[in-house]
XYZ file of C-alpha atoms in Angstrom:
379
model
C 5.968 20.252 60.126
C 8.899 17.811 59.362
C 6.342 14.987 60.191
C 3.781 16.088 57.661
C 6.569 16.573 54.976
C 7.566 13.112 55.585
C 3.930 11.715 55.191
C 3.173 13.976 51.988
C 6.467 12.765 50.423
C 5.661 9.206 51.272
C 2.102 9.700 49.753
C 3.675 10.971 46.420
C 5.992 7.987 46.389
C 3.140 5.486 46.940
C 0.890 7.094 44.384
C 3.620 7.000 41.744
C 4.286 3.256 42.669
C 0.682 2.651 42.427
C 0.488 4.365 38.973
C 3.506 2.681 37.756
C 1.906 -0.741 38.949
C -1.347 0.118 37.149
C 0.486 1.021 34.065
C 2.431 -2.196 34.092
C -0.828 -4.050 34.557
C -2.495 -2.106 31.588
C 0.659 -2.719 29.283
C 0.365 -6.305 30.083
C -3.182 -6.549 29.152
C -2.597 -4.601 25.996
C 0.371 -6.819 24.915
C -1.624 -9.936 25.594
C -4.612 -8.604 23.275
C -7.065 -8.035 26.272
C -7.755 -4.508 24.930
C -11.005 -3.731 26.488
C -9.577 -4.648 29.926
C -6.383 -2.463 28.990
C -8.713 0.613 28.199
C -10.472 0.483 31.191
C -7.117 0.409 33.353
C -5.499 3.080 31.287
C -8.628 5.306 31.557
C -7.961 5.295 35.335
C -4.565 6.657 34.921
C -5.419 9.424 32.532
C -1.998 10.610 31.462
C -0.949 11.292 27.820
C 0.740 7.906 27.288
C -2.115 6.096 28.719
C -4.426 8.030 26.318
C -2.327 7.125 23.390
C -2.351 3.389 24.313
C -6.275 3.698 24.490
C -6.427 5.124 21.049
C -4.239 2.220 19.941
C -6.426 -0.386 21.809
C -9.519 1.063 20.227
C -7.943 0.689 16.827
C -6.688 -2.985 17.704
C -10.424 -4.083 18.463
C -11.709 -2.433 15.314
C -13.331 0.536 16.660
C -11.751 2.945 14.324
C -14.315 5.819 15.043
C -13.496 5.709 18.842
C -9.805 5.553 18.019
C -9.863 8.646 15.880
C -11.800 10.530 18.547
C -9.172 9.478 21.191
C -6.413 10.648 18.836
C -7.980 13.868 18.103
C -8.547 14.651 21.893
C -4.960 14.049 22.438
C -3.860 16.490 19.764
C -6.348 18.961 20.968
C -4.429 19.065 24.188
C -0.916 18.860 22.868
C -0.537 19.602 18.885
C 3.111 18.818 19.188
C 2.669 15.170 19.903
C 4.387 13.757 16.691
C 3.588 10.158 17.559
C -0.282 10.816 17.919
C -0.270 12.680 14.785
C 1.589 9.948 12.628
C -0.757 7.225 13.980
C -3.732 9.327 13.465
C -2.786 10.236 9.928
C -2.233 6.367 9.081
C -5.788 5.726 10.542
C -7.159 8.497 8.351
C -5.547 7.012 5.471
C -6.799 3.258 6.221
C -10.359 4.747 6.659
C -10.128 6.551 3.471
C -10.065 10.179 4.886
C -7.401 11.047 2.561
C -7.637 14.916 2.820
C -7.250 14.632 6.644
C -4.466 12.181 6.392
C -2.620 14.354 3.729
C -3.108 17.488 6.167
C -1.428 15.709 8.974
C 1.401 14.144 7.011
C 2.245 17.685 5.540
C 2.543 18.801 9.066
C 5.003 15.979 9.613
C 7.236 16.468 6.692
C 7.977 19.951 7.742
C 9.981 19.624 10.945
C 10.862 15.869 10.425
C 11.879 16.110 6.632
C 14.602 13.361 6.985
C 11.978 10.639 7.877
C 11.224 8.558 4.723
C 8.248 7.001 6.463
C 6.282 10.427 6.649
C 7.056 10.873 2.968
C 5.886 7.332 2.129
C 2.409 7.788 3.917
C 1.956 11.297 2.435
C 2.764 9.855 -1.066
C 0.510 6.883 -0.385
C -2.344 9.291 0.762
C -2.084 11.642 -2.137
C -2.086 8.554 -4.536
C -5.392 7.186 -2.909
C -6.727 10.747 -3.399
C -5.809 10.443 -6.987
C -3.331 13.227 -6.975
C -0.393 11.100 -8.611
C 1.955 14.187 -9.357
C 1.953 15.023 -5.644
C 2.084 11.473 -4.444
C 4.939 10.451 -6.679
C 6.818 13.561 -5.682
C 6.575 12.407 -1.936
C 7.505 8.749 -2.851
C 10.504 9.962 -4.772
C 11.627 12.021 -1.830
C 11.127 8.841 0.529
C 13.415 6.980 -1.897
C 15.878 9.904 -1.926
C 16.125 9.588 1.841
C 16.287 5.803 1.937
C 17.080 3.979 -1.340
C 16.021 0.787 0.358
C 12.418 1.827 1.400
C 10.643 -1.025 -0.613
C 7.087 0.227 0.091
C 7.769 3.494 -1.584
C 9.529 1.724 -4.393
C 6.693 -0.553 -4.861
C 3.871 2.151 -4.888
C 5.957 4.183 -7.431
C 6.803 1.070 -9.595
C 3.249 0.223 -9.572
C 2.179 3.578 -10.851
C 4.557 3.494 -13.679
C 3.343 -0.157 -14.541
C -0.205 1.212 -14.482
C 0.410 4.188 -16.791
C 2.385 1.965 -19.125
C 5.933 3.583 -18.652
C 7.939 0.349 -18.700
C 11.493 2.145 -18.838
C 10.656 4.110 -15.534
C 8.944 0.966 -13.861
C 12.113 -1.114 -14.582
C 14.374 1.607 -13.168
C 12.575 1.990 -9.898
C 11.749 -1.793 -9.610
C 15.290 -2.643 -10.157
C 16.559 -0.478 -7.315
C 14.108 -2.279 -4.990
C 15.357 -5.754 -6.287
C 19.094 -4.748 -5.343
C 17.799 -4.701 -1.755
C 15.347 -7.554 -1.757
C 16.032 -9.754 -4.741
C 13.424 -12.241 -3.981
C 10.626 -9.801 -3.032
C 7.509 -11.349 -4.581
C 5.657 -7.975 -4.988
C 8.541 -6.287 -7.083
C 9.224 -9.523 -9.265
C 5.554 -9.476 -9.866
C 5.661 -5.802 -11.016
C 8.722 -6.322 -13.041
C 6.970 -9.341 -14.796
C 3.807 -7.213 -15.491
C 5.891 -4.249 -16.909
C 7.559 -6.512 -19.310
C 4.339 -8.354 -20.217
C 2.326 -5.255 -20.825
C 5.056 -3.886 -22.968
C 5.131 -6.977 -25.039
C 8.600 -8.100 -23.837
C 7.301 -11.679 -23.460
C 10.794 -13.220 -23.674
C 11.914 -11.150 -20.496
C 8.467 -11.649 -18.685
C 8.432 -15.418 -18.943
C 11.558 -16.067 -16.596
C 10.098 -13.663 -14.069
C 6.872 -15.383 -13.966
C 8.903 -18.713 -13.686
C 10.664 -17.105 -10.592
C 7.381 -16.149 -9.071
C 6.272 -19.973 -9.275
C 9.679 -20.886 -7.736
C 8.949 -18.639 -4.841
C 5.538 -20.143 -4.136
C 3.341 -17.834 -6.221
C 1.518 -20.595 -7.865
C -1.467 -18.539 -8.758
C -3.642 -18.649 -11.677
C -2.725 -15.242 -13.158
C 0.892 -16.324 -13.186
C 0.315 -19.495 -15.070
C -2.098 -17.591 -17.363
C 0.393 -14.954 -18.137
C 3.367 -17.454 -18.415
C 1.630 -19.480 -20.965
C 0.641 -16.437 -22.943
C 4.314 -15.186 -22.795
C 5.697 -18.494 -23.982
C 3.090 -18.840 -26.872
C 3.963 -15.529 -28.115
C 7.688 -16.346 -28.299
C 6.833 -19.658 -30.217
C 7.697 -21.787 -27.271
C 4.740 -23.848 -27.590
C 5.505 -26.896 -25.440
C 6.493 -24.511 -22.280
C 3.181 -22.601 -23.108
C 1.211 -25.911 -22.782
C 2.747 -26.972 -19.585
C 1.767 -23.496 -17.928
C -1.656 -23.786 -19.401
C -2.050 -27.336 -18.002
C -0.909 -26.167 -14.656
C -3.593 -23.544 -14.870
C -6.129 -26.271 -15.615
C -5.304 -27.969 -12.423
C -6.817 -25.079 -10.571
C -10.453 -24.974 -9.438
C -12.632 -22.862 -11.871
C -9.874 -22.209 -14.272
C -10.246 -25.355 -16.417
C -11.932 -23.066 -19.135
C -9.114 -20.577 -19.276
C -6.757 -23.296 -19.569
C -8.643 -24.808 -22.457
C -8.882 -21.574 -24.074
C -5.102 -21.098 -23.866
C -4.292 -24.519 -25.108
C -6.525 -23.940 -28.038
C -4.680 -20.778 -28.819
C -1.394 -22.500 -28.788
C -2.714 -25.248 -30.977
C -4.028 -22.663 -33.319
C -0.668 -20.987 -33.577
C 0.846 -24.327 -34.380
C -1.837 -24.675 -37.202
C -3.002 -27.790 -35.436
C -6.614 -26.864 -36.293
C -8.397 -30.011 -35.153
C -6.591 -29.884 -31.581
C -7.303 -26.269 -31.381
C -11.007 -26.754 -32.164
C -11.172 -29.624 -29.556
C -9.974 -27.266 -26.728
C -11.966 -24.342 -27.712
C -15.187 -26.643 -27.392
C -13.910 -27.778 -24.263
C -13.579 -24.250 -22.905
C -17.095 -23.548 -23.979
C -18.349 -26.501 -21.984
C -16.647 -25.405 -18.935
C -17.722 -21.578 -19.004
C -20.187 -20.200 -16.664
C -20.203 -16.801 -18.446
C -19.957 -15.449 -21.915
C -17.407 -17.151 -24.324
C -17.173 -15.033 -27.278
C -13.502 -15.351 -27.524
C -14.054 -19.119 -28.070
C -16.648 -18.651 -30.703
C -14.436 -16.391 -32.373
C -11.460 -18.615 -32.343
C -13.622 -21.466 -33.600
C -14.784 -19.143 -36.497
C -11.224 -18.512 -37.394
C -10.372 -22.256 -37.339
C -13.463 -23.127 -39.475
C -12.384 -20.411 -42.123
C -8.811 -21.740 -42.300
C -10.348 -25.053 -43.076
C -12.656 -23.555 -45.773
C -15.849 -24.175 -43.818
C -17.410 -20.765 -44.444
C -20.908 -21.691 -43.058
C -19.545 -23.097 -39.926
C -17.306 -20.009 -39.699
C -20.290 -17.682 -40.152
C -22.284 -19.582 -37.521
C -19.408 -19.322 -35.083
C -18.941 -15.554 -35.713
C -22.725 -15.059 -35.230
C -22.643 -16.785 -31.975
C -19.526 -14.641 -30.903
C -21.574 -11.491 -31.725
C -24.698 -12.745 -29.812
C -22.444 -13.242 -26.787
C -21.077 -9.785 -27.038
C -23.395 -7.466 -29.110
C -21.142 -4.384 -28.682
C -18.220 -5.827 -30.338
C -18.107 -4.472 -33.801
C -15.368 -6.612 -35.162
C -17.279 -9.952 -34.497
C -20.195 -8.579 -36.468
C -17.823 -7.354 -39.087
C -16.670 -10.800 -39.618
C -20.389 -11.729 -39.830
C -20.725 -9.393 -42.714
C -17.807 -10.541 -44.601
C -18.546 -14.203 -44.265
C -22.197 -13.797 -45.359
C -20.868 -11.713 -48.071
C -18.571 -14.744 -49.117
C -21.204 -17.660 -48.447
C -24.467 -16.200 -49.803
C -25.111 -15.569 -53.452
C -28.123 -13.429 -52.905
C -27.152 -9.800 -52.664
C -30.186 -8.834 -50.746
C -28.854 -11.149 -47.777
C -25.504 -9.532 -47.952
C -26.873 -6.220 -48.111
C -29.093 -6.681 -44.933
C -25.900 -7.712 -42.886
C -23.988 -4.540 -43.830
C -26.887 -2.355 -43.212
C -27.321 -3.928 -39.720
C -23.758 -3.038 -38.911
C -24.442 0.607 -39.681
C -27.910 0.634 -37.941
C -27.418 -1.481 -34.725
C -23.994 -0.082 -33.684
C -23.343 3.352 -32.335
C -20.109 5.139 -33.446
C -19.037 2.501 -35.966
C -15.313 2.659 -36.406
C -14.525 5.106 -39.394
C -12.624 2.532 -41.380
C -15.339 0.020 -40.935
C -18.035 2.589 -41.840
C -16.160 3.576 -44.981
C -15.825 -0.138 -46.071
C -19.464 -0.995 -45.198
C -20.962 1.790 -47.055
C -18.673 1.154 -50.161
C -19.930 -2.199 -50.129
C -23.585 -1.326 -49.490
C -23.248 0.977 -52.737
C -21.908 -2.022 -54.604
C -24.685 -4.366 -53.576
C -27.393 -1.994 -54.114
C -26.119 -1.398 -57.818
C -25.883 -5.205 -58.409
C -29.609 -5.535 -57.041
C -30.658 -2.847 -59.339
C -29.073 -4.398 -62.449
C -30.318 -7.765 -61.542
C -33.879 -6.424 -61.479
C -33.685 -4.707 -64.891
């Protein structure tokens, strides 16, 4: 009996050592990125940890469906496996199964209420599911637990920027910048919050900072140029737009920006030149350029030229009532025949749905005046 016991114990030790060896091999395969071989090796082991690694390996090779099924299988056997629940929740969020993700993260924040990461993912899933009140509440809880949780700070700040609440946005973004003063994502958010609120003097240095940090991207130069132009720093604006023009496919935007700067400087010939260059570079509609050229021609007293440009602007964007309103006004000034003038105002009311009330009122008044003029001229 003693002999059999020794043999049995020896078998157990041998089996444990073999499993440990197989587990080490599987782990090594997984760490080296040989995921399919790792899955096959883990499958032979069959314990909970190996099953968890299989779920991770399927996720790593992009087979989200099998990964989800593997996680679900683990949780069906052990609903208390917090790690499996957390990883499955993140996978649900990544695959846009937001309600399933929310359910799991809600379960996690009850027993683990001091973990900010759980609240972050709960908030993220809520936001993705368009429940911003619940999402923001969860994100605030994550920040309350850890004031340096930058991803929660970023998501909450991004929400405030999106709904144009600059004061709330600045407060939460500045909290993040205390921890990470060179965080590009947060600096970008702060720059956008100031820009959207019209605080161009504050926005410009932030866009400059982004450039210093290597974010030499078109939208940065475009907004930097606009910010400087709106603070009468025309030379700085030109420099930003010229940098924009060095980027492939942004020459037209750069020329348009330069045209706007020269227009603000009342350098009409230069402004006209750059707007025309912008039109030459465009691969899509350019009603903004035609509208700007129309304004320049009007400032020069060239009514017919201005009328032609505004007509082209309207032809490029036929839902823009303001472009056609300018056509009406210029036609009214340029033509002497009241019938031609009348035709334009009547077209405004007939061709556009839901004409803005103040435009409709002014157009109707002018139509009445022109009809009276036509009537008196015919007598």
